Structure formats: C-alpha cells, structure tokens
Amino acid sequence: MAVQLQSESWELFGSLKLAKQLTAGETLARLGDEHPEIVALCADLGYPTRLADFGKKFPDRFFDFGIAEKNMVSAAAGLAATGKIPFVATYASFLGLLCCEQIRTDVAYPNLNVRLIGTHTGIAMGFYGSSHHATEDIAILRSMANMAVISPADGVAFAQMIEESVASYAGPIYFRVSRGREETVYTEGRPGNKIGKANVLREGRDITIIACGIEVKASLDAAEFLANQGIQARVIDMHTIKPLDLDAVLEAARETGAIVTVEEHNILGGLGGAVAEVLMESGISCKFKRHGIMDQYALIGKPYHLYKHYKLDGNGIASVVNDFLSR
Amino acid sequence: MNSPVEIVDKKEELYQRIRRKAQMSRAEVVRLIALAGSGHYGSSFSCAEIFATLYYHVMKYDSKNPKWKERDRFVMGKGHAAVGLYPILADVGFFPKEELDTYTEIGSAFGDHPDMNKIPGIDFSSGSLGHGISVCVGMALGSRMDGLQNRIFCLLGDGEIQEGQVWEAAMSAGNFQLGNLVAILDNNKVTVDGFTKDLMNIYPIREKWESFGWNVVEVNGHDVPALVATFDALPAPLSEKPTIVICDTISGKGVSFMEHTFEWHVANLADEDIKKALLEIEREVK
C-alpha cells in the first residue's frame, strides 16, 4: 500500500517530498564539483535533513556517523583542520543542545570552517515532544565567540547563504532551519540574502516586525492583516542573528518608534534578546516587545496547531501587535 | 653497509637519546610548574618516554613548516600533560626555548592545556576530555580523502576513556576502517580523585577496543626499546584497522615519591622537594 501523502502528513519519508526549506544537500551537490573541499556529515538523519542529497552525488565525501552526534561534531572539526569545509546536519535539539560543548571547544574556539545545520527547529517537531523541540539553540550558539548564527526565511535564502559561505566566508556558522514545510518568501534565482545584511521585505511607518526563520512568512501575513486595519507594519527578515545588522534595527527604531520581534524560540537569549541589547545601548527611545515562546516548554501538538496556539501564525502575530500598540 | 655491531650501537644511541629527552621533559616540567604554582606532574611524567619516542623517532614533521600538509599529526586527548610536551616541541625547533619561560603568564601562548591557535606544532587544542580521538577520526578521514600516507596519533588517558564520546569515536574509527589512526593509551591508572579502577572501572581495556575493530598492541610505556619496536611495527596507514598502543605506565614516573600516587596528579612541589625531584631525574640518565 502506498504511503498516504497529503499536505498535513507528518510521515517521515513522505513529508520530505513536501520539504521546501531543506536545500543544503542539493545546493552542496551543485557546488561539489567546483569545491572538492566540501564534505557532509550526518548522524542517522541524512534523509530528514536532506543532506543525503549531497551524499548521493558524492558518496566518498559523505559520512554518516550513526547516532553519535558529539563524535560527529568533533570529527567535523578534525576534517576542517585538514582543510575541508564540513557541513554537519541533524535536528537542532541534538546539534545545538546535545553538542553544545563540542561546538564551543572544537569548532568555535579554533574558529574552524565548520557549517552546522540544525533542522526541525523550535516547535517544528510538534507532537514528538520536548526532547525534540529546540527553543534554546539561538541563545546557546549566539553566546559563542566566533560563531555566526543564521536563520534563513526559506529554502531559497538558505541556498543563497550556503553558497556565499562556501565562496567567501571564513569561520564557523550555525544555520537554523525548520523542517521544510514552510511557504517560500523569496523567488528562486534572485539574489537577496547576504550573510549579516537584513532584508526589509515590507515598508511601514507605524511599527516594525523583526522576524527570523519561518516566522518571516508569518510576519508578512500578519502585516497584511494589519494593513487591512490601517496599521502599516514594516517587516524585516533578520536572517543573520549574529552578527546582527545594527543599522536595520536602529533605523526601524528611529523611523517607526515601535518594534516587535518574532521567533519560534524562547524569548530569552534569542532574536528578541539580541535586538533588545542593541536598542538599550543605542539611547533611541522605542517601544519594544519580544514575541515567541514565553520562557516555557512547548505543549505537545501537531505543528500547525502549536503555531496557532503560541500566536506564531499570521493571525496570532497580528493580534500580538494590535495588543502591543493599544497598550 | 652497516655491520650488525654498528646497527646495535646506533639503536642503543637512539634509545639513549630518547631517554635523555624524556628526562629533559621531566626536568622542564618541574621548572615550569614551579613558575605556575600548580600543574600536572603525575600525568606528564607518565608520558615522557611516549612524547620523546614520537618526536625523536616516529613522527614525520617539519618544525620550520608546522602546517606541512603531509605531516603526521598529534592530538593530545589528555591535554593536561601539555607541560611535558612543550619542552620537546621547543627542543625540536617549533619555537625558541625561551618562550617557555612565559608559561602561564597573562597572555602567554603556554597554559596548562595545549592551544593550536597560539603554539606552532600543536595540531589541535584540547582540555575537555574525550574530544581528541573524535577530532582524530575527522583528521584521518581528511588525510585519506587527500590520498596522504601520514598517520594521525592521539594520546588518550586511561581516565579519559571513561568519557562516552571516546567509545563513539572508537566505533566510528573501526567502522570507517581508519588504518591511519593510531591511539596511544597512557595507562597510568590515576585520575584526580584516586585510582581509576576504584573510581570507575574501565577494565578490560584490550577487549573493548578489539571488539570495536581495532588492532591492539600492549607495551611498557617507559621501556624505550619496546616503544621503538612497537611504533616501528605499526600497520601501514592504508591498512583497514586503526591501532591502539596500550602503554602500561606509572603516574609520576621518575620521581620516587610521586610514583604510583594520585595526590601528585595535580600539585605543587615545595622548594626543597624541587631539588630532590631534579636530582632523581638527572641521576636517571648518565
């Protein structure tokens, strides 16, 4: 009997066919001939992370470490020490949390060209439960010196920044990407995502929504709802959380006087924390609110129910912005 | 062509040189730890002959070109014995010996654990136990991809193999058939809190590594001719089994009142004991 494949399916292999955001494997496969230094490592999640797409073309440069993530991260550091550019992918909960110390000590401190890809971030694993939720990884990785933290809005943005990282970026990067079921924001082939440079996707003078990752699309939806109510919201895709695009934040503070950050992460230490730090030190007066997971562990539930519950969908974000502006 | 007698003489000369360098390392450890006010005596002394055998006989490297791609690489899983390696790296020419005098000073390249960003000849930073062997798995994969015939050496402590990550690495090295990877276990039987066997029993050691697909060799880690013979007989880097050399060693080896104790694993010698220790170390090799 064939696997039932529908838009609401969470079946592992079937739902991969619906994935749009997990473009690392195919991007690296495309770059692999020109860049023999690219290698890819996974820990029994080569298919769910789609890194296996690289392994299909370059089996000799693809290493599956089995269910042993710490060993994989340290080995990636060893590979980088021999001049390779290792891309390491597994679920964010096992990468950013389980391997925190290996990342800090073996990758970030020596400032090696290791690219870490944490997939299925935030509450994307929904009913898998707290062990599989990753709402702390931005805070953890952001606190490591040398480490860049990037949360692309979609698969097109992810591919563009992977390409840039291979072509011209030196040092470790943590890419935070969701499970791949999200709607796209960017048009294929149009360059628009540069590491460290935020994208203003919608102009507005009343308030700015700064979002990262899958919350960028949800924030654009929210801005649409708000426009119908006469509120013009600027929407910034802050894909690079570290180093943060200070100018984009400060301009938004000056020009709109109110900022809401949106992320599928604990409001402590994530995108909201990063923006708050900049604002407080700037001396610019600006209303400010962090929106995300409010320092709690998320409920079990199907992802689309959870995003709704935590007001991380378009309607939810619009209601949060409305409440904030009316305070 | 050398006559058999000349060959024996040359071998004896090599052994004596290695022994002298091991004692030089021990004497420098005593001097440097005095500068710091605290350090790992027991663990550095147990490795002295291993360090000397590697750097004066076994490993391929170019101290004037520390990043030479085809070099053998050496990673200290047990980074806390670095104070014993620094004098040897200086002696073979990676940096001037005088630089060691900055040991543990603010901003010095030389701390209790080795730092690849600051010290030429250190192939990877370490300090957190259990990582080094995984790093070496990655290096061995990288070398193999590049078609190199070099070896990746990793020094492990017997306490260190209590770390679970070591066994993840052991499994993967066997799985990836990394014949260019050589682990060296400094089995000095001591950790901070006491004797390894009393704290968390790691025995049997040989059988564990064999079951992960490793070639296992056992040797007295202070017997220089035995160490030389063991490393000379390593399987070729292109072979399919990683090798572990289990070295039976004595913590604090070379200073009688430190041997077989765990109290000297991390400690500081009083002034009168420094003289006593140095006398014993200097007496060892004529």
mmCIF file of N, CA and C in Angstrom, chain B residues 159 162 189-200 261-266:
data_model
loop_
_atom_site.group_PDB
_atom_site.id
_atom_site.type_symbol
_atom_site.label_atom_id
_atom_site.label_comp_id
_atom_site.label_asym_id
_atom_site.label_seq_id
_atom_site.Cartn_x
_atom_site.Cartn_y
_atom_site.Cartn_z
ATOM 1 N N GLY B 159 41.958 7.516 32.366
ATOM 2 C CA GLY B 159 40.778 8.159 32.939
ATOM 3 C C GLY B 159 39.893 8.715 31.836
ATOM 4 N N GLN B 162 36.905 6.952 30.226
ATOM 5 C CA GLN B 162 35.603 6.897 30.905
ATOM 6 C C GLN B 162 34.573 7.771 30.178
ATOM 7 N N LYS B 189 46.793 4.792 35.384
ATOM 8 C CA LYS B 189 45.923 4.244 36.444
ATOM 9 C C LYS B 189 45.488 5.255 37.498
ATOM 10 N N VAL B 190 45.611 6.552 37.176
ATOM 11 C CA VAL B 190 45.347 7.583 38.176
ATOM 12 C C VAL B 190 44.498 8.703 37.573
ATOM 13 N N THR B 191 43.503 9.182 38.345
ATOM 14 C CA THR B 191 42.798 10.416 37.976
ATOM 15 C C THR B 191 42.796 11.341 39.195
ATOM 16 N N VAL B 192 42.096 12.450 39.112
ATOM 17 C CA VAL B 192 42.148 13.458 40.179
ATOM 18 C C VAL B 192 41.723 12.877 41.526
ATOM 19 N N ASP B 193 40.629 12.146 41.518
ATOM 20 C CA ASP B 193 40.059 11.685 42.785
ATOM 21 C C ASP B 193 40.660 10.396 43.325
ATOM 22 N N GLY B 194 41.464 9.706 42.530
ATOM 23 C CA GLY B 194 42.015 8.459 43.047
ATOM 24 C C GLY B 194 42.494 7.545 41.942
ATOM 25 N N PHE B 195 42.451 6.250 42.204
ATOM 26 C CA PHE B 195 42.890 5.274 41.215
ATOM 27 C C PHE B 195 41.714 4.910 40.304
ATOM 28 N N THR B 196 42.007 4.854 39.023
ATOM 29 C CA THR B 196 40.953 4.668 38.025
ATOM 30 C C THR B 196 40.068 3.462 38.344
ATOM 31 N N LYS B 197 40.710 2.382 38.732
ATOM 32 C CA LYS B 197 39.935 1.144 38.949
ATOM 33 C C LYS B 197 38.953 1.289 40.117
ATOM 34 N N ASP B 198 39.285 2.144 41.101
ATOM 35 C CA ASP B 198 38.398 2.315 42.252
ATOM 36 C C ASP B 198 37.246 3.271 41.940
ATOM 37 N N LEU B 199 37.506 4.239 41.050
ATOM 38 C CA LEU B 199 36.510 5.265 40.770
ATOM 39 C C LEU B 199 35.448 4.789 39.789
ATOM 40 N N MET B 200 35.919 4.357 38.643
ATOM 41 C CA MET B 200 35.014 3.867 37.601
ATOM 42 C C MET B 200 35.826 2.875 36.782
ATOM 43 N N THR B 261 51.078 7.359 42.877
ATOM 44 C CA THR B 261 50.189 8.104 43.782
ATOM 45 C C THR B 261 49.215 8.923 42.947
ATOM 46 N N PHE B 262 48.065 9.219 43.499
ATOM 47 C CA PHE B 262 47.176 10.137 42.772
ATOM 48 C C PHE B 262 47.282 11.556 43.322
ATOM 49 N N GLU B 263 47.894 11.705 44.495
ATOM 50 C CA GLU B 263 47.987 13.038 45.097
ATOM 51 C C GLU B 263 48.863 13.976 44.256
ATOM 52 N N TRP B 264 49.771 13.411 43.451
ATOM 53 C CA TRP B 264 50.658 14.248 42.635
ATOM 54 C C TRP B 264 50.128 14.430 41.217
ATOM 55 N N HIS B 265 48.887 14.012 40.976
ATOM 56 C CA HIS B 265 48.311 14.210 39.628
ATOM 57 C C HIS B 265 48.275 15.715 39.311
ATOM 58 N N VAL B 266 47.705 16.500 40.202
ATOM 59 C CA VAL B 266 47.816 17.961 40.093
ATOM 60 C C VAL B 266 48.330 18.445 41.436
#
